[in-house]
């Protein structure tokens, strides 16, 4: 039975590139996001490239729905081997730290922290039994490097980053891998790129380059196959030690 990757937060940027990269290696693909019309269009695109993909419409800001969602994917494909989690949309924006409040953090936490934790909990028994699996997390640069005026997302993602580092260490000898792709760039063909560019400009923030999502997907494939690092920065020059 061929392997399966579940792409949580599948969209026209990184999500479809990840599906395409793993699909070329024989993976079947579960595409998960809120908008069924967009998912159906991506399924059609991938089918035209010879990649088997199925759409699963779900609101990932509802962590309580994760067990049923994972079970539905498993019922359709028979297994889940890899999870890629990166559902950032235009609904999530930056907030200056001086203006941040509990309500803003509360609104961001389900999607960016609670749901990925629940996804891992849902797939871990299967991976533990098989002795193999991989959880790949996409996150923004502010998770690792705080920046003035660009808070809100960062504090929540940094908590998830902390969790992932612990998870990686705990599972190191089990055949299960957890790794983070920390992206210090905007993503071409992504629906949120224009909104993010506007946020950076209004905050007089850093001018990030625009990355080709195919290059980011290649990072993921390299991380999945080599499993030699917890975190990959893109561009690599933005690794905090290198940028210091």
mmCIF file of C-alpha atoms in Angstrom:
data_model
loop_
_atom_site.group_PDB
_atom_site.id
_atom_site.type_symbol
_atom_site.label_atom_id
_atom_site.label_comp_id
_atom_site.label_asym_id
_atom_site.label_seq_id
_atom_site.Cartn_x
_atom_site.Cartn_y
_atom_site.Cartn_z
ATOM 1 C CA UNK A 1 0.000 0.000 0.000
ATOM 2 C CA UNK A 2 1.508 3.350 -1.051
ATOM 3 C CA UNK A 3 2.209 5.967 1.593
ATOM 4 C CA UNK A 4 -0.056 8.906 2.415
ATOM 5 C CA UNK A 5 0.689 12.528 3.273
ATOM 6 C CA UNK A 6 -2.002 14.671 4.869
ATOM 7 C CA UNK A 7 -1.540 18.360 4.081
ATOM 8 C CA UNK A 8 -3.319 20.438 6.715
ATOM 9 C CA UNK A 9 -4.014 23.957 5.500
ATOM 10 C CA UNK A 10 -3.696 23.068 1.818
ATOM 11 C CA UNK A 11 -3.711 26.077 -0.483
ATOM 12 C CA UNK A 12 -2.367 27.423 -3.735
ATOM 13 C CA UNK A 13 1.087 28.159 -2.312
ATOM 14 C CA UNK A 14 3.021 25.799 -0.071
ATOM 15 C CA UNK A 15 0.260 23.199 0.341
ATOM 16 C CA UNK A 16 -0.071 22.197 -3.287
ATOM 17 C CA UNK A 17 3.710 22.272 -3.746
ATOM 18 C CA UNK A 18 4.136 19.846 -0.838
ATOM 19 C CA UNK A 19 1.419 17.614 -2.286
ATOM 20 C CA UNK A 20 3.133 17.686 -5.668
ATOM 21 C CA UNK A 21 6.629 16.978 -4.264
ATOM 22 C CA UNK A 22 5.547 14.000 -2.187
ATOM 23 C CA UNK A 23 3.151 12.856 -4.887
ATOM 24 C CA UNK A 24 6.066 12.543 -7.301
ATOM 25 C CA UNK A 25 7.520 10.007 -4.884
ATOM 26 C CA UNK A 26 4.374 7.887 -5.018
ATOM 27 C CA UNK A 27 2.517 9.350 -2.026
ATOM 28 C CA UNK A 28 -1.235 9.633 -2.087
ATOM 29 C CA UNK A 29 -2.452 12.974 -0.746
ATOM 30 C CA UNK A 30 -5.154 14.130 1.670
ATOM 31 C CA UNK A 31 -5.794 17.856 1.279
ATOM 32 C CA UNK A 32 -7.342 19.541 4.325
ATOM 33 C CA UNK A 33 -8.687 23.106 4.501
ATOM 34 C CA UNK A 34 -11.936 24.997 5.021
ATOM 35 C CA UNK A 35 -12.853 25.876 1.451
ATOM 36 C CA UNK A 36 -14.076 22.847 -0.456
ATOM 37 C CA UNK A 37 -14.186 24.681 -3.783
ATOM 38 C CA UNK A 38 -10.472 25.477 -3.564
ATOM 39 C CA UNK A 39 -9.654 21.947 -2.460
ATOM 40 C CA UNK A 40 -11.609 20.433 -5.319
ATOM 41 C CA UNK A 41 -9.699 22.619 -7.759
ATOM 42 C CA UNK A 42 -6.375 21.463 -6.289
ATOM 43 C CA UNK A 43 -7.481 17.822 -6.474
ATOM 44 C CA UNK A 44 -8.206 18.319 -10.162
ATOM 45 C CA UNK A 45 -4.817 19.930 -10.775
ATOM 46 C CA UNK A 46 -2.987 17.104 -9.014
ATOM 47 C CA UNK A 47 -5.034 14.439 -10.803
ATOM 48 C CA UNK A 48 -3.882 15.952 -14.087
ATOM 49 C CA UNK A 49 -0.312 15.311 -12.923
ATOM 50 C CA UNK A 50 -1.032 11.699 -12.026
ATOM 51 C CA UNK A 51 -1.231 12.277 -8.263
ATOM 52 C CA UNK A 52 -4.096 10.740 -6.300
ATOM 53 C CA UNK A 53 -5.543 13.372 -3.972
ATOM 54 C CA UNK A 54 -8.757 13.623 -1.956
ATOM 55 C CA UNK A 55 -10.261 16.755 -0.384
ATOM 56 C CA UNK A 56 -11.308 16.909 3.263
ATOM 57 C CA UNK A 57 -13.088 20.111 4.236
ATOM 58 C CA UNK A 58 -12.492 21.033 7.875
ATOM 59 C CA UNK A 59 -12.133 24.028 10.162
ATOM 60 C CA UNK A 60 -8.728 23.567 11.753
ATOM 61 C CA UNK A 61 -9.475 26.189 14.384
ATOM 62 C CA UNK A 62 -11.655 23.524 16.035
ATOM 63 C CA UNK A 63 -9.234 21.099 17.711
ATOM 64 C CA UNK A 64 -12.068 18.944 19.063
ATOM 65 C CA UNK A 65 -12.867 17.893 15.489
ATOM 66 C CA UNK A 66 -9.369 16.516 14.822
ATOM 67 C CA UNK A 67 -9.923 12.872 15.886
ATOM 68 C CA UNK A 68 -12.893 12.453 13.545
ATOM 69 C CA UNK A 69 -11.027 14.200 10.725
ATOM 70 C CA UNK A 70 -7.963 11.978 11.076
ATOM 71 C CA UNK A 71 -10.168 8.909 11.212
ATOM 72 C CA UNK A 72 -11.925 9.991 8.009
ATOM 73 C CA UNK A 73 -8.572 10.324 6.238
ATOM 74 C CA UNK A 74 -7.487 6.930 7.524
ATOM 75 C CA UNK A 75 -10.782 5.352 6.471
ATOM 76 C CA UNK A 76 -10.283 6.663 2.932
ATOM 77 C CA UNK A 77 -6.597 5.822 2.500
ATOM 78 C CA UNK A 78 -5.989 3.069 5.040
ATOM 79 C CA UNK A 79 -3.078 4.877 6.667
ATOM 80 C CA UNK A 80 -1.338 8.225 7.283
ATOM 81 C CA UNK A 81 2.444 8.347 7.026
ATOM 82 C CA UNK A 82 3.282 12.045 6.986
ATOM 83 C CA UNK A 83 1.485 15.147 8.232
ATOM 84 C CA UNK A 84 2.367 18.620 6.975
ATOM 85 C CA UNK A 85 0.756 21.328 9.086
ATOM 86 C CA UNK A 86 0.775 24.954 7.956
ATOM 87 C CA UNK A 87 -2.684 26.559 7.849
ATOM 88 C CA UNK A 88 -2.001 30.298 7.823
ATOM 89 C CA UNK A 89 -4.644 32.421 6.139
ATOM 90 C CA UNK A 90 -5.489 36.068 5.730
ATOM 91 C CA UNK A 91 -7.566 35.812 8.905
ATOM 92 C CA UNK A 92 -4.391 35.778 10.998
ATOM 93 C CA UNK A 93 -2.468 39.015 11.180
ATOM 94 C CA UNK A 94 0.312 40.632 13.143
ATOM 95 C CA UNK A 95 -0.298 42.801 16.215
ATOM 96 C CA UNK A 96 2.251 45.112 17.856
ATOM 97 C CA UNK A 97 3.278 43.692 21.231
ATOM 98 C CA UNK A 98 2.228 46.918 22.972
ATOM 99 C CA UNK A 99 -1.301 46.446 21.604
ATOM 100 C CA UNK A 100 -1.585 42.712 22.190
ATOM 101 C CA UNK A 101 -4.304 41.419 24.477
ATOM 102 C CA UNK A 102 -5.516 38.073 25.756
ATOM 103 C CA UNK A 103 -8.444 37.951 23.352
ATOM 104 C CA UNK A 104 -6.143 38.176 20.333
ATOM 105 C CA UNK A 105 -3.922 35.393 21.615
ATOM 106 C CA UNK A 106 -6.946 33.291 22.494
ATOM 107 C CA UNK A 107 -8.193 33.616 18.927
ATOM 108 C CA UNK A 108 -4.881 32.469 17.437
ATOM 109 C CA UNK A 109 -4.108 29.618 19.804
ATOM 110 C CA UNK A 110 -6.546 26.907 18.609
ATOM 111 C CA UNK A 111 -5.304 26.901 15.015
ATOM 112 C CA UNK A 112 -1.611 27.433 15.712
ATOM 113 C CA UNK A 113 -1.098 25.402 18.909
ATOM 114 C CA UNK A 114 -4.029 23.275 20.059
ATOM 115 C CA UNK A 115 -4.881 21.683 16.720
ATOM 116 C CA UNK A 116 -1.343 20.598 15.764
ATOM 117 C CA UNK A 117 -0.989 19.013 19.203
ATOM 118 C CA UNK A 118 -4.273 17.159 18.686
ATOM 119 C CA UNK A 119 -3.198 16.033 15.211
ATOM 120 C CA UNK A 120 -0.040 14.496 16.651
ATOM 121 C CA UNK A 121 -2.066 12.777 19.373
ATOM 122 C CA UNK A 122 -4.396 11.343 16.744
ATOM 123 C CA UNK A 123 -1.683 9.896 14.487
ATOM 124 C CA UNK A 124 0.896 8.882 17.083
ATOM 125 C CA UNK A 125 -0.613 5.493 17.996
ATOM 126 C CA UNK A 126 -0.521 4.386 14.357
ATOM 127 C CA UNK A 127 3.036 5.654 13.894
ATOM 128 C CA UNK A 128 4.204 4.064 17.139
ATOM 129 C CA UNK A 129 2.765 0.701 16.119
ATOM 130 C CA UNK A 130 4.406 0.897 12.688
ATOM 131 C CA UNK A 131 7.661 2.428 13.978
ATOM 132 C CA UNK A 132 7.614 5.178 11.339
ATOM 133 C CA UNK A 133 5.992 8.549 10.698
ATOM 134 C CA UNK A 134 6.731 12.235 10.273
ATOM 135 C CA UNK A 135 5.147 15.470 11.431
ATOM 136 C CA UNK A 136 6.271 18.538 9.461
ATOM 137 C CA UNK A 137 5.370 21.995 10.746
ATOM 138 C CA UNK A 138 5.447 25.239 8.772
ATOM 139 C CA UNK A 139 5.856 28.397 10.835
ATOM 140 C CA UNK A 140 6.776 32.019 10.404
ATOM 141 C CA UNK A 141 10.110 33.569 11.297
ATOM 142 C CA UNK A 142 8.668 35.444 14.278
ATOM 143 C CA UNK A 143 8.312 32.095 16.063
ATOM 144 C CA UNK A 144 12.104 31.996 16.403
ATOM 145 C CA UNK A 145 13.077 35.667 16.134
ATOM 146 C CA UNK A 146 10.753 38.267 17.706
ATOM 147 C CA UNK A 147 10.396 41.504 15.740
ATOM 148 C CA UNK A 148 9.002 44.890 16.807
ATOM 149 C CA UNK A 149 5.413 45.544 15.714
ATOM 150 C CA UNK A 150 5.059 42.000 14.337
ATOM 151 C CA UNK A 151 3.779 40.130 17.385
ATOM 152 C CA UNK A 152 0.629 38.120 18.022
ATOM 153 C CA UNK A 153 1.402 35.192 15.749
ATOM 154 C CA UNK A 154 4.960 34.870 17.046
ATOM 155 C CA UNK A 155 4.192 34.217 20.734
ATOM 156 C CA UNK A 156 1.742 31.452 19.836
ATOM 157 C CA UNK A 157 3.938 29.881 17.163
ATOM 158 C CA UNK A 158 6.898 29.984 19.543
ATOM 159 C CA UNK A 159 4.930 27.820 21.972
ATOM 160 C CA UNK A 160 4.299 25.324 19.170
ATOM 161 C CA UNK A 161 7.980 25.457 18.240
ATOM 162 C CA UNK A 162 8.877 24.650 21.856
ATOM 163 C CA UNK A 163 6.485 21.689 21.760
ATOM 164 C CA UNK A 164 7.959 20.425 18.486
ATOM 165 C CA UNK A 165 11.526 20.506 19.790
ATOM 166 C CA UNK A 166 10.479 18.423 22.804
ATOM 167 C CA UNK A 167 8.519 16.064 20.568
ATOM 168 C CA UNK A 168 11.497 15.559 18.259
ATOM 169 C CA UNK A 169 13.761 14.637 21.163
ATOM 170 C CA UNK A 170 11.262 12.295 22.781
ATOM 171 C CA UNK A 171 10.614 10.387 19.557
ATOM 172 C CA UNK A 172 14.206 10.328 18.308
ATOM 173 C CA UNK A 173 14.704 6.581 18.781
ATOM 174 C CA UNK A 174 11.250 5.443 17.677
ATOM 175 C CA UNK A 175 11.436 5.970 13.906
ATOM 176 C CA UNK A 176 9.104 8.964 14.180
ATOM 177 C CA UNK A 177 10.352 12.380 13.085
ATOM 178 C CA UNK A 178 9.111 15.870 13.954
ATOM 179 C CA UNK A 179 10.603 18.891 12.199
ATOM 180 C CA UNK A 180 9.852 22.560 11.612
ATOM 181 C CA UNK A 181 10.327 24.621 8.474
ATOM 182 C CA UNK A 182 10.695 28.213 9.636
ATOM 183 C CA UNK A 183 10.025 30.563 6.757
ATOM 184 C CA UNK A 184 11.552 34.048 6.754
ATOM 185 C CA UNK A 185 9.989 34.957 3.446
ATOM 186 C CA UNK A 186 6.676 35.433 1.766
ATOM 187 C CA UNK A 187 5.424 32.574 -0.394
ATOM 188 C CA UNK A 188 4.722 33.007 -4.082
ATOM 189 C CA UNK A 189 1.259 32.012 -5.307
ATOM 190 C CA UNK A 190 -0.042 32.115 -1.729
ATOM 191 C CA UNK A 191 -3.286 33.970 -1.058
ATOM 192 C CA UNK A 192 -1.825 35.638 2.030
ATOM 193 C CA UNK A 193 1.309 37.114 0.453
ATOM 194 C CA UNK A 194 -0.277 40.450 -0.434
ATOM 195 C CA UNK A 195 -1.753 40.853 3.064
ATOM 196 C CA UNK A 196 1.575 40.029 4.699
ATOM 197 C CA UNK A 197 3.447 42.481 2.474
ATOM 198 C CA UNK A 198 1.027 45.219 3.515
ATOM 199 C CA UNK A 199 1.545 44.389 7.191
ATOM 200 C CA UNK A 200 5.324 44.559 6.921
ATOM 201 C CA UNK A 201 5.231 47.839 5.010
ATOM 202 C CA UNK A 202 2.804 49.528 7.408
ATOM 203 C CA UNK A 203 4.944 48.444 10.363
ATOM 204 C CA UNK A 204 8.146 49.526 8.619
ATOM 205 C CA UNK A 205 9.237 45.957 9.197
ATOM 206 C CA UNK A 206 11.771 43.794 7.403
ATOM 207 C CA UNK A 207 11.433 43.361 3.656
ATOM 208 C CA UNK A 208 11.315 39.619 3.254
ATOM 209 C CA UNK A 209 12.012 37.990 -0.092
ATOM 210 C CA UNK A 210 9.358 35.943 -1.854
ATOM 211 C CA UNK A 211 10.087 32.223 -1.864
ATOM 212 C CA UNK A 212 9.057 29.735 -4.500
ATOM 213 C CA UNK A 213 6.873 27.182 -2.657
ATOM 214 C CA UNK A 214 8.456 24.417 -4.726
ATOM 215 C CA UNK A 215 11.778 25.242 -3.037
ATOM 216 C CA UNK A 216 10.114 25.052 0.385
ATOM 217 C CA UNK A 217 8.553 21.700 -0.507
ATOM 218 C CA UNK A 218 12.020 20.468 -1.459
ATOM 219 C CA UNK A 219 13.225 21.431 2.029
ATOM 220 C CA UNK A 220 10.433 19.303 3.467
ATOM 221 C CA UNK A 221 11.351 16.306 1.344
ATOM 222 C CA UNK A 222 14.989 16.676 2.391
ATOM 223 C CA UNK A 223 14.010 16.926 6.063
ATOM 224 C CA UNK A 224 11.736 13.904 5.765
ATOM 225 C CA UNK A 225 14.335 11.709 4.111
ATOM 226 C CA UNK A 226 17.432 12.793 6.082
ATOM 227 C CA UNK A 227 15.854 13.494 9.505
ATOM 228 C CA UNK A 228 19.084 15.155 10.611
ATOM 229 C CA UNK A 229 17.732 18.424 12.057
ATOM 230 C CA UNK A 230 14.820 19.689 14.104
ATOM 231 C CA UNK A 231 14.447 22.964 12.258
ATOM 232 C CA UNK A 232 15.207 24.269 8.782
ATOM 233 C CA UNK A 233 15.263 28.024 8.106
ATOM 234 C CA UNK A 234 14.503 29.510 4.723
ATOM 235 C CA UNK A 235 16.491 31.386 3.632
ATOM 236 C CA UNK A 236 19.283 29.733 5.590
ATOM 237 C CA UNK A 237 20.945 33.140 6.014
ATOM 238 C CA UNK A 238 18.055 34.031 8.347
ATOM 239 C CA UNK A 239 18.962 31.339 10.864
ATOM 240 C CA UNK A 240 19.205 33.398 14.102
ATOM 241 C CA UNK A 241 22.846 32.480 14.729
ATOM 242 C CA UNK A 242 23.755 33.318 11.132
ATOM 243 C CA UNK A 243 21.798 36.577 11.166
ATOM 244 C CA UNK A 244 23.310 37.759 14.447
#
